[in-house]
Amino acid sequence: LLMNAQLKQGKDRISTFKQSIQHSACFLDAIISELAQDAANKDTILSLEQAVISLAESEEIATAQIEAYTNLAAVIHGDNEPDFSQITSARARITSEFQAEPKKLTSHKHYSGFKAAQVQLGINTGGDDDDDEIGVVGQHGDDLDPYSRAALTNPYRNPCGHTYNFASLKILAEKKQKCVTPSCRAPINLQEAQKDIEAEFRIKQRARNLRASQSQSQALDIDD
């Protein structure tokens, strides 16, 4: 009975935490949607990406832990000794899944508002290409971060040759994870990562081209 009470208490605590995550995600989505009304807020929106990722990952972890508590409660009534390690291992499992399957993150409901803002502001999201190498800089003419699948804005090249936003490299390094690009899996070395000048040039060139195109379009509208 005592163990059942402890399990219920733990499950209720995680459920409350999950609800707070959902409220935070809705609030952040509303902020991003409001910011997306003005192109001048593009950098601000991009800076919120990691917060969106953290909320999505945290909710998935909470869901997995709630399921683990439920399974343990069922096992207690059986003959098997409950394995409490599955509650703590849920976090590592979800984190690994998010890193191994980037599209699992970008299709997450908490990421949808961020993606919508990217599209609204003309930020390249890379579309729905199923090619495994879409995250490699220059592979398809799209400069995407292979970890977050967002457009590169502050590109740094890992020693293995794959380029990430510096923020993503830092996250991977802190978690002691390897390169997420398929068929690579090289160690992430933040100290030896170098600014990707070529990718940065392409990013700036596209921005200049976009501004020129917008200016030309506005001029044509005035002429009409």
PDB file of C-alpha atoms in Angstrom:
ATOM      1  CA  LEU A   1       0.000   0.000   0.000  1.00  0.00           C
ATOM      2  CA  LEU A   2       2.829   2.373   0.855  1.00  0.00           C
ATOM      3  CA  MET A   3       4.513   1.673  -2.468  1.00  0.00           C
ATOM      4  CA  ASN A   4       1.239   2.251  -4.330  1.00  0.00           C
ATOM      5  CA  ALA A   5       0.853   5.593  -2.573  1.00  0.00           C
ATOM      6  CA  GLN A   6       4.412   6.582  -3.496  1.00  0.00           C
ATOM      7  CA  LEU A   7       3.827   5.635  -7.126  1.00  0.00           C
ATOM      8  CA  LYS A   8       0.598   7.641  -7.253  1.00  0.00           C
ATOM      9  CA  GLN A   9       2.334  10.629  -5.708  1.00  0.00           C
ATOM     10  CA  GLY A  10       5.156  10.426  -8.249  1.00  0.00           C
ATOM     11  CA  LYS A  11       2.753  10.033 -11.161  1.00  0.00           C
ATOM     12  CA  ASP A  12       0.660  12.995  -9.991  1.00  0.00           C
ATOM     13  CA  ARG A  13       3.778  15.126  -9.681  1.00  0.00           C
ATOM     14  CA  ILE A  14       4.876  14.331 -13.243  1.00  0.00           C
ATOM     15  CA  SER A  15       1.323  14.904 -14.529  1.00  0.00           C
ATOM     16  CA  THR A  16       1.289  18.371 -12.958  1.00  0.00           C
ATOM     17  CA  PHE A  17       4.682  19.075 -14.513  1.00  0.00           C
ATOM     18  CA  LYS A  18       3.362  17.988 -17.921  1.00  0.00           C
ATOM     19  CA  GLN A  19       0.407  20.347 -17.605  1.00  0.00           C
ATOM     20  CA  SER A  20       2.737  23.257 -16.811  1.00  0.00           C
ATOM     21  CA  ILE A  21       4.792  22.410 -19.913  1.00  0.00           C
ATOM     22  CA  GLN A  22       1.668  22.474 -22.062  1.00  0.00           C
ATOM     23  CA  HIS A  23       0.649  25.871 -20.665  1.00  0.00           C
ATOM     24  CA  SER A  24       4.154  27.240 -21.279  1.00  0.00           C
ATOM     25  CA  ALA A  25       4.137  25.879 -24.839  1.00  0.00           C
ATOM     26  CA  CYS A  26       0.811  27.568 -25.612  1.00  0.00           C
ATOM     27  CA  PHE A  27       2.094  30.851 -24.184  1.00  0.00           C
ATOM     28  CA  LEU A  28       5.335  30.652 -26.181  1.00  0.00           C
ATOM     29  CA  ASP A  29       3.421  29.752 -29.350  1.00  0.00           C
ATOM     30  CA  ALA A  30       1.266  32.871 -28.899  1.00  0.00           C
ATOM     31  CA  ILE A  31       4.396  35.020 -28.457  1.00  0.00           C
ATOM     32  CA  ILE A  32       6.046  33.574 -31.580  1.00  0.00           C
ATOM     33  CA  SER A  33       2.851  34.050 -33.581  1.00  0.00           C
ATOM     34  CA  GLU A  34       2.700  37.706 -32.521  1.00  0.00           C
ATOM     35  CA  LEU A  35       6.387  38.291 -33.298  1.00  0.00           C
ATOM     36  CA  ALA A  36       5.938  36.748 -36.749  1.00  0.00           C
ATOM     37  CA  GLN A  37       3.775  39.701 -37.746  1.00  0.00           C
ATOM     38  CA  ASP A  38       6.924  41.813 -38.195  1.00  0.00           C
ATOM     39  CA  ALA A  39       9.948  40.644 -40.214  1.00  0.00           C
ATOM     40  CA  ALA A  40      12.182  42.698 -37.922  1.00  0.00           C
ATOM     41  CA  ASN A  41      11.596  40.045 -35.236  1.00  0.00           C
ATOM     42  CA  LYS A  42      13.146  37.215 -37.270  1.00  0.00           C
ATOM     43  CA  ASP A  43      16.289  36.943 -35.109  1.00  0.00           C
ATOM     44  CA  THR A  44      14.210  37.056 -31.929  1.00  0.00           C
ATOM     45  CA  ILE A  45      12.039  34.188 -33.157  1.00  0.00           C
ATOM     46  CA  LEU A  46      15.081  32.101 -34.096  1.00  0.00           C
ATOM     47  CA  SER A  47      16.546  32.704 -30.630  1.00  0.00           C
ATOM     48  CA  LEU A  48      13.434  31.071 -29.121  1.00  0.00           C
ATOM     49  CA  GLU A  49      13.962  27.821 -31.001  1.00  0.00           C
ATOM     50  CA  GLN A  50      15.834  26.087 -28.187  1.00  0.00           C
ATOM     51  CA  ALA A  51      13.040  26.941 -25.754  1.00  0.00           C
ATOM     52  CA  VAL A  52      10.536  25.319 -28.141  1.00  0.00           C
ATOM     53  CA  ILE A  53      12.761  22.239 -28.481  1.00  0.00           C
ATOM     54  CA  SER A  54      13.162  21.957 -24.705  1.00  0.00           C
ATOM     55  CA  LEU A  55       9.400  22.125 -24.134  1.00  0.00           C
ATOM     56  CA  ALA A  56       8.717  19.475 -26.776  1.00  0.00           C
ATOM     57  CA  GLU A  57      11.376  17.150 -25.368  1.00  0.00           C
ATOM     58  CA  SER A  58      10.275  17.734 -21.761  1.00  0.00           C
ATOM     59  CA  GLU A  59       6.653  16.878 -22.532  1.00  0.00           C
ATOM     60  CA  GLU A  60       7.666  13.652 -24.266  1.00  0.00           C
ATOM     61  CA  ILE A  61       9.836  12.730 -21.282  1.00  0.00           C
ATOM     62  CA  ALA A  62       6.971  13.462 -18.877  1.00  0.00           C
ATOM     63  CA  THR A  63       4.605  11.325 -20.970  1.00  0.00           C
ATOM     64  CA  ALA A  64       7.089   8.432 -20.958  1.00  0.00           C
ATOM     65  CA  GLN A  65       7.597   8.717 -17.196  1.00  0.00           C
ATOM     66  CA  ILE A  66       3.847   8.746 -16.543  1.00  0.00           C
ATOM     67  CA  GLU A  67       3.599   5.559 -18.599  1.00  0.00           C
ATOM     68  CA  ALA A  68       6.461   4.064 -16.566  1.00  0.00           C
ATOM     69  CA  TYR A  69       4.662   4.857 -13.296  1.00  0.00           C
ATOM     70  CA  THR A  70       1.482   3.242 -14.658  1.00  0.00           C
ATOM     71  CA  ASN A  71       3.392   0.107 -15.672  1.00  0.00           C
ATOM     72  CA  LEU A  72       5.055  -0.119 -12.262  1.00  0.00           C
ATOM     73  CA  ALA A  73       1.704   0.123 -10.489  1.00  0.00           C
ATOM     74  CA  ALA A  74       0.472  -2.819 -12.564  1.00  0.00           C
ATOM     75  CA  VAL A  75       3.613  -4.881 -11.873  1.00  0.00           C
ATOM     76  CA  ILE A  76       3.318  -4.407  -8.114  1.00  0.00           C
ATOM     77  CA  HIS A  77       0.089  -6.401  -8.170  1.00  0.00           C
ATOM     78  CA  GLY A  78       1.913  -9.232  -9.930  1.00  0.00           C
ATOM     79  CA  ASP A  79       4.725 -11.513  -8.835  1.00  0.00           C
ATOM     80  CA  ASN A  80       7.592  -9.541 -10.410  1.00  0.00           C
ATOM     81  CA  GLU A  81       9.809  -7.110  -8.534  1.00  0.00           C
ATOM     82  CA  PRO A  82       9.172  -3.563  -9.878  1.00  0.00           C
ATOM     83  CA  ASP A  83      12.058  -2.007 -11.817  1.00  0.00           C
ATOM     84  CA  PHE A  84      12.137   1.669 -10.818  1.00  0.00           C
ATOM     85  CA  SER A  85      15.034   2.403 -13.187  1.00  0.00           C
ATOM     86  CA  GLN A  86      12.589   2.621 -16.103  1.00  0.00           C
ATOM     87  CA  ILE A  87      11.342   5.946 -14.720  1.00  0.00           C
ATOM     88  CA  THR A  88      14.759   7.579 -14.854  1.00  0.00           C
ATOM     89  CA  SER A  89      15.777   5.821 -18.081  1.00  0.00           C
ATOM     90  CA  ALA A  90      12.748   7.330 -19.853  1.00  0.00           C
ATOM     91  CA  ARG A  91      14.560  10.675 -20.033  1.00  0.00           C
ATOM     92  CA  ALA A  92      17.633   9.238 -21.757  1.00  0.00           C
ATOM     93  CA  ARG A  93      15.489   7.206 -24.144  1.00  0.00           C
ATOM     94  CA  ILE A  94      13.399  10.170 -25.324  1.00  0.00           C
ATOM     95  CA  THR A  95      16.476  12.401 -25.688  1.00  0.00           C
ATOM     96  CA  SER A  96      18.165   9.745 -27.817  1.00  0.00           C
ATOM     97  CA  GLU A  97      15.069   9.342 -29.986  1.00  0.00           C
ATOM     98  CA  PHE A  98      14.848  13.080 -30.616  1.00  0.00           C
ATOM     99  CA  GLN A  99      18.495  13.178 -31.663  1.00  0.00           C
ATOM    100  CA  ALA A 100      18.318  10.057 -33.832  1.00  0.00           C
ATOM    101  CA  GLU A 101      15.097  11.163 -35.548  1.00  0.00           C
ATOM    102  CA  PRO A 102      15.176  14.955 -36.152  1.00  0.00           C
ATOM    103  CA  LYS A 103      11.831  14.808 -37.953  1.00  0.00           C
ATOM    104  CA  LYS A 104      10.221  13.513 -34.757  1.00  0.00           C
ATOM    105  CA  LEU A 105      11.057  16.903 -33.274  1.00  0.00           C
ATOM    106  CA  THR A 106      10.079  19.068 -36.236  1.00  0.00           C
ATOM    107  CA  SER A 107       6.708  17.303 -36.516  1.00  0.00           C
ATOM    108  CA  HIS A 108       6.004  17.766 -32.800  1.00  0.00           C
ATOM    109  CA  LYS A 109       2.910  19.829 -31.989  1.00  0.00           C
ATOM    110  CA  HIS A 110       4.925  22.321 -29.912  1.00  0.00           C
ATOM    111  CA  TYR A 111       7.195  22.944 -32.887  1.00  0.00           C
ATOM    112  CA  SER A 112       4.368  23.696 -35.312  1.00  0.00           C
ATOM    113  CA  GLY A 113       4.005  27.335 -34.246  1.00  0.00           C
ATOM    114  CA  PHE A 114       7.726  27.897 -34.657  1.00  0.00           C
ATOM    115  CA  LYS A 115       7.672  26.322 -38.129  1.00  0.00           C
ATOM    116  CA  ALA A 116       4.663  28.434 -39.117  1.00  0.00           C
ATOM    117  CA  ALA A 117       6.529  31.582 -38.064  1.00  0.00           C
ATOM    118  CA  GLN A 118       9.537  30.504 -40.134  1.00  0.00           C
ATOM    119  CA  VAL A 119       7.385  30.052 -43.205  1.00  0.00           C
ATOM    120  CA  GLN A 120       5.621  33.371 -42.616  1.00  0.00           C
ATOM    121  CA  LEU A 121       8.945  35.219 -42.430  1.00  0.00           C
ATOM    122  CA  GLY A 122      10.456  33.381 -45.396  1.00  0.00           C
ATOM    123  CA  ILE A 123      13.025  31.475 -43.313  1.00  0.00           C
ATOM    124  CA  ASN A 124      14.141  28.350 -45.158  1.00  0.00           C
ATOM    125  CA  THR A 125      12.874  25.278 -43.297  1.00  0.00           C
ATOM    126  CA  GLY A 126      14.027  22.743 -45.878  1.00  0.00           C
ATOM    127  CA  GLY A 127      10.535  21.482 -46.744  1.00  0.00           C
ATOM    128  CA  ASP A 128       9.617  17.823 -46.354  1.00  0.00           C
ATOM    129  CA  ASP A 129      12.500  16.288 -48.290  1.00  0.00           C
ATOM    130  CA  ASP A 130      12.929  12.699 -47.136  1.00  0.00           C
ATOM    131  CA  ASP A 131      16.584  12.483 -48.184  1.00  0.00           C
ATOM    132  CA  ASP A 132      18.715  11.489 -45.191  1.00  0.00           C
ATOM    133  CA  GLU A 133      21.433  13.943 -46.149  1.00  0.00           C
ATOM    134  CA  ILE A 134      19.239  17.026 -46.318  1.00  0.00           C
ATOM    135  CA  GLY A 135      20.917  18.399 -43.206  1.00  0.00           C
ATOM    136  CA  VAL A 136      24.382  18.438 -44.767  1.00  0.00           C
ATOM    137  CA  VAL A 137      25.394  21.940 -45.802  1.00  0.00           C
ATOM    138  CA  GLY A 138      25.182  22.418 -49.532  1.00  0.00           C
ATOM    139  CA  GLN A 139      23.917  18.884 -50.217  1.00  0.00           C
ATOM    140  CA  HIS A 140      20.674  20.163 -51.762  1.00  0.00           C
ATOM    141  CA  GLY A 141      21.371  23.879 -51.764  1.00  0.00           C
ATOM    142  CA  ASP A 142      19.698  24.164 -48.367  1.00  0.00           C
ATOM    143  CA  ASP A 143      21.743  25.184 -45.345  1.00  0.00           C
ATOM    144  CA  LEU A 144      20.027  23.381 -42.489  1.00  0.00           C
ATOM    145  CA  ASP A 145      21.091  22.513 -38.994  1.00  0.00           C
ATOM    146  CA  PRO A 146      21.099  18.663 -38.898  1.00  0.00           C
ATOM    147  CA  TYR A 147      20.152  18.667 -35.194  1.00  0.00           C
ATOM    148  CA  SER A 148      17.277  21.199 -35.099  1.00  0.00           C
ATOM    149  CA  ARG A 149      16.443  21.024 -38.831  1.00  0.00           C
ATOM    150  CA  ALA A 150      16.129  24.830 -38.776  1.00  0.00           C
ATOM    151  CA  ALA A 151      17.930  27.201 -41.121  1.00  0.00           C
ATOM    152  CA  LEU A 152      21.554  27.898 -40.266  1.00  0.00           C
ATOM    153  CA  THR A 153      22.035  31.352 -38.776  1.00  0.00           C
ATOM    154  CA  ASN A 154      25.322  30.991 -36.875  1.00  0.00           C
ATOM    155  CA  PRO A 155      27.115  28.149 -38.732  1.00  0.00           C
ATOM    156  CA  TYR A 156      30.030  26.276 -37.173  1.00  0.00           C
ATOM    157  CA  ARG A 157      31.689  23.208 -38.694  1.00  0.00           C
ATOM    158  CA  ASN A 158      32.426  20.226 -36.463  1.00  0.00           C
ATOM    159  CA  PRO A 159      35.806  18.510 -37.157  1.00  0.00           C
ATOM    160  CA  CYS A 160      33.887  15.770 -39.011  1.00  0.00           C
ATOM    161  CA  GLY A 161      32.911  18.356 -41.645  1.00  0.00           C
ATOM    162  CA  HIS A 162      29.215  18.755 -40.834  1.00  0.00           C
ATOM    163  CA  THR A 163      27.899  22.206 -39.995  1.00  0.00           C
ATOM    164  CA  TYR A 164      25.502  23.151 -37.215  1.00  0.00           C
ATOM    165  CA  ASN A 165      24.262  26.294 -35.575  1.00  0.00           C
ATOM    166  CA  PHE A 166      26.637  26.990 -32.699  1.00  0.00           C
ATOM    167  CA  ALA A 167      23.770  26.613 -30.207  1.00  0.00           C
ATOM    168  CA  SER A 168      23.106  23.066 -31.441  1.00  0.00           C
ATOM    169  CA  LEU A 169      26.781  22.137 -31.244  1.00  0.00           C
ATOM    170  CA  LYS A 170      26.851  23.393 -27.674  1.00  0.00           C
ATOM    171  CA  ILE A 171      23.800  21.312 -26.734  1.00  0.00           C
ATOM    172  CA  LEU A 172      25.255  18.164 -28.298  1.00  0.00           C
ATOM    173  CA  ALA A 173      28.624  18.762 -26.638  1.00  0.00           C
ATOM    174  CA  GLU A 174      27.023  19.262 -23.212  1.00  0.00           C
ATOM    175  CA  LYS A 175      25.080  16.015 -23.648  1.00  0.00           C
ATOM    176  CA  LYS A 176      28.231  14.262 -24.904  1.00  0.00           C
ATOM    177  CA  GLN A 177      26.362  13.238 -28.052  1.00  0.00           C
ATOM    178  CA  LYS A 178      27.831  12.454 -31.470  1.00  0.00           C
ATOM    179  CA  CYS A 179      27.157  14.006 -34.874  1.00  0.00           C
ATOM    180  CA  VAL A 180      23.515  13.303 -35.746  1.00  0.00           C
ATOM    181  CA  THR A 181      24.129  13.196 -39.502  1.00  0.00           C
ATOM    182  CA  PRO A 182      23.320   9.690 -40.797  1.00  0.00           C
ATOM    183  CA  SER A 183      26.387   7.489 -41.432  1.00  0.00           C
ATOM    184  CA  CYS A 184      28.681   9.882 -39.528  1.00  0.00           C
ATOM    185  CA  ARG A 185      28.308   9.666 -35.723  1.00  0.00           C
ATOM    186  CA  ALA A 186      31.659  11.410 -35.162  1.00  0.00           C
ATOM    187  CA  PRO A 187      32.296  13.012 -31.738  1.00  0.00           C
ATOM    188  CA  ILE A 188      31.183  16.614 -31.256  1.00  0.00           C
ATOM    189  CA  ASN A 189      34.203  18.791 -30.441  1.00  0.00           C
ATOM    190  CA  LEU A 190      33.131  22.316 -29.517  1.00  0.00           C
ATOM    191  CA  GLN A 191      36.699  23.470 -28.932  1.00  0.00           C
ATOM    192  CA  GLU A 192      37.834  22.504 -32.434  1.00  0.00           C
ATOM    193  CA  ALA A 193      34.657  23.608 -34.258  1.00  0.00           C
ATOM    194  CA  GLN A 194      35.310  26.465 -36.675  1.00  0.00           C
ATOM    195  CA  LYS A 195      33.127  29.146 -38.191  1.00  0.00           C
ATOM    196  CA  ASP A 196      31.809  27.903 -41.539  1.00  0.00           C
ATOM    197  CA  ILE A 197      32.659  30.902 -43.711  1.00  0.00           C
ATOM    198  CA  GLU A 198      31.257  29.324 -46.878  1.00  0.00           C
ATOM    199  CA  ALA A 199      27.883  28.589 -45.298  1.00  0.00           C
ATOM    200  CA  GLU A 200      27.771  32.056 -43.761  1.00  0.00           C
ATOM    201  CA  PHE A 201      28.478  33.589 -47.179  1.00  0.00           C
ATOM    202  CA  ARG A 202      25.612  31.607 -48.745  1.00  0.00           C
ATOM    203  CA  ILE A 203      23.259  32.629 -45.946  1.00  0.00           C
ATOM    204  CA  LYS A 204      24.123  36.322 -46.378  1.00  0.00           C
ATOM    205  CA  GLN A 205      23.936  36.032 -50.171  1.00  0.00           C
ATOM    206  CA  ARG A 206      20.439  34.557 -49.980  1.00  0.00           C
ATOM    207  CA  ALA A 207      19.401  37.306 -47.582  1.00  0.00           C
ATOM    208  CA  ARG A 208      20.698  39.946 -50.007  1.00  0.00           C
ATOM    209  CA  ASN A 209      18.925  38.269 -52.907  1.00  0.00           C
ATOM    210  CA  LEU A 210      15.704  38.128 -50.910  1.00  0.00           C
ATOM    211  CA  ARG A 211      15.924  41.811 -50.013  1.00  0.00           C
ATOM    212  CA  ALA A 212      16.636  42.696 -53.643  1.00  0.00           C
ATOM    213  CA  SER A 213      13.678  40.613 -54.804  1.00  0.00           C
ATOM    214  CA  GLN A 214      11.398  42.240 -52.246  1.00  0.00           C
ATOM    215  CA  SER A 215      12.568  45.721 -53.258  1.00  0.00           C
ATOM    216  CA  GLN A 216      11.972  44.910 -56.924  1.00  0.00           C
ATOM    217  CA  SER A 217       8.511  43.568 -56.122  1.00  0.00           C
ATOM    218  CA  GLN A 218       7.670  46.713 -54.153  1.00  0.00           C
ATOM    219  CA  ALA A 219       8.892  48.892 -57.025  1.00  0.00           C
ATOM    220  CA  LEU A 220       6.667  47.018 -59.458  1.00  0.00           C
ATOM    221  CA  ASP A 221       3.699  47.471 -57.116  1.00  0.00           C
ATOM    222  CA  ILE A 222       4.323  51.220 -57.036  1.00  0.00           C
ATOM    223  CA  ASP A 223       4.577  51.368 -60.840  1.00  0.00           C
ATOM    224  CA  ASP A 224       1.261  49.568 -61.148  1.00  0.00           C
TER     225      ASP A 224
END
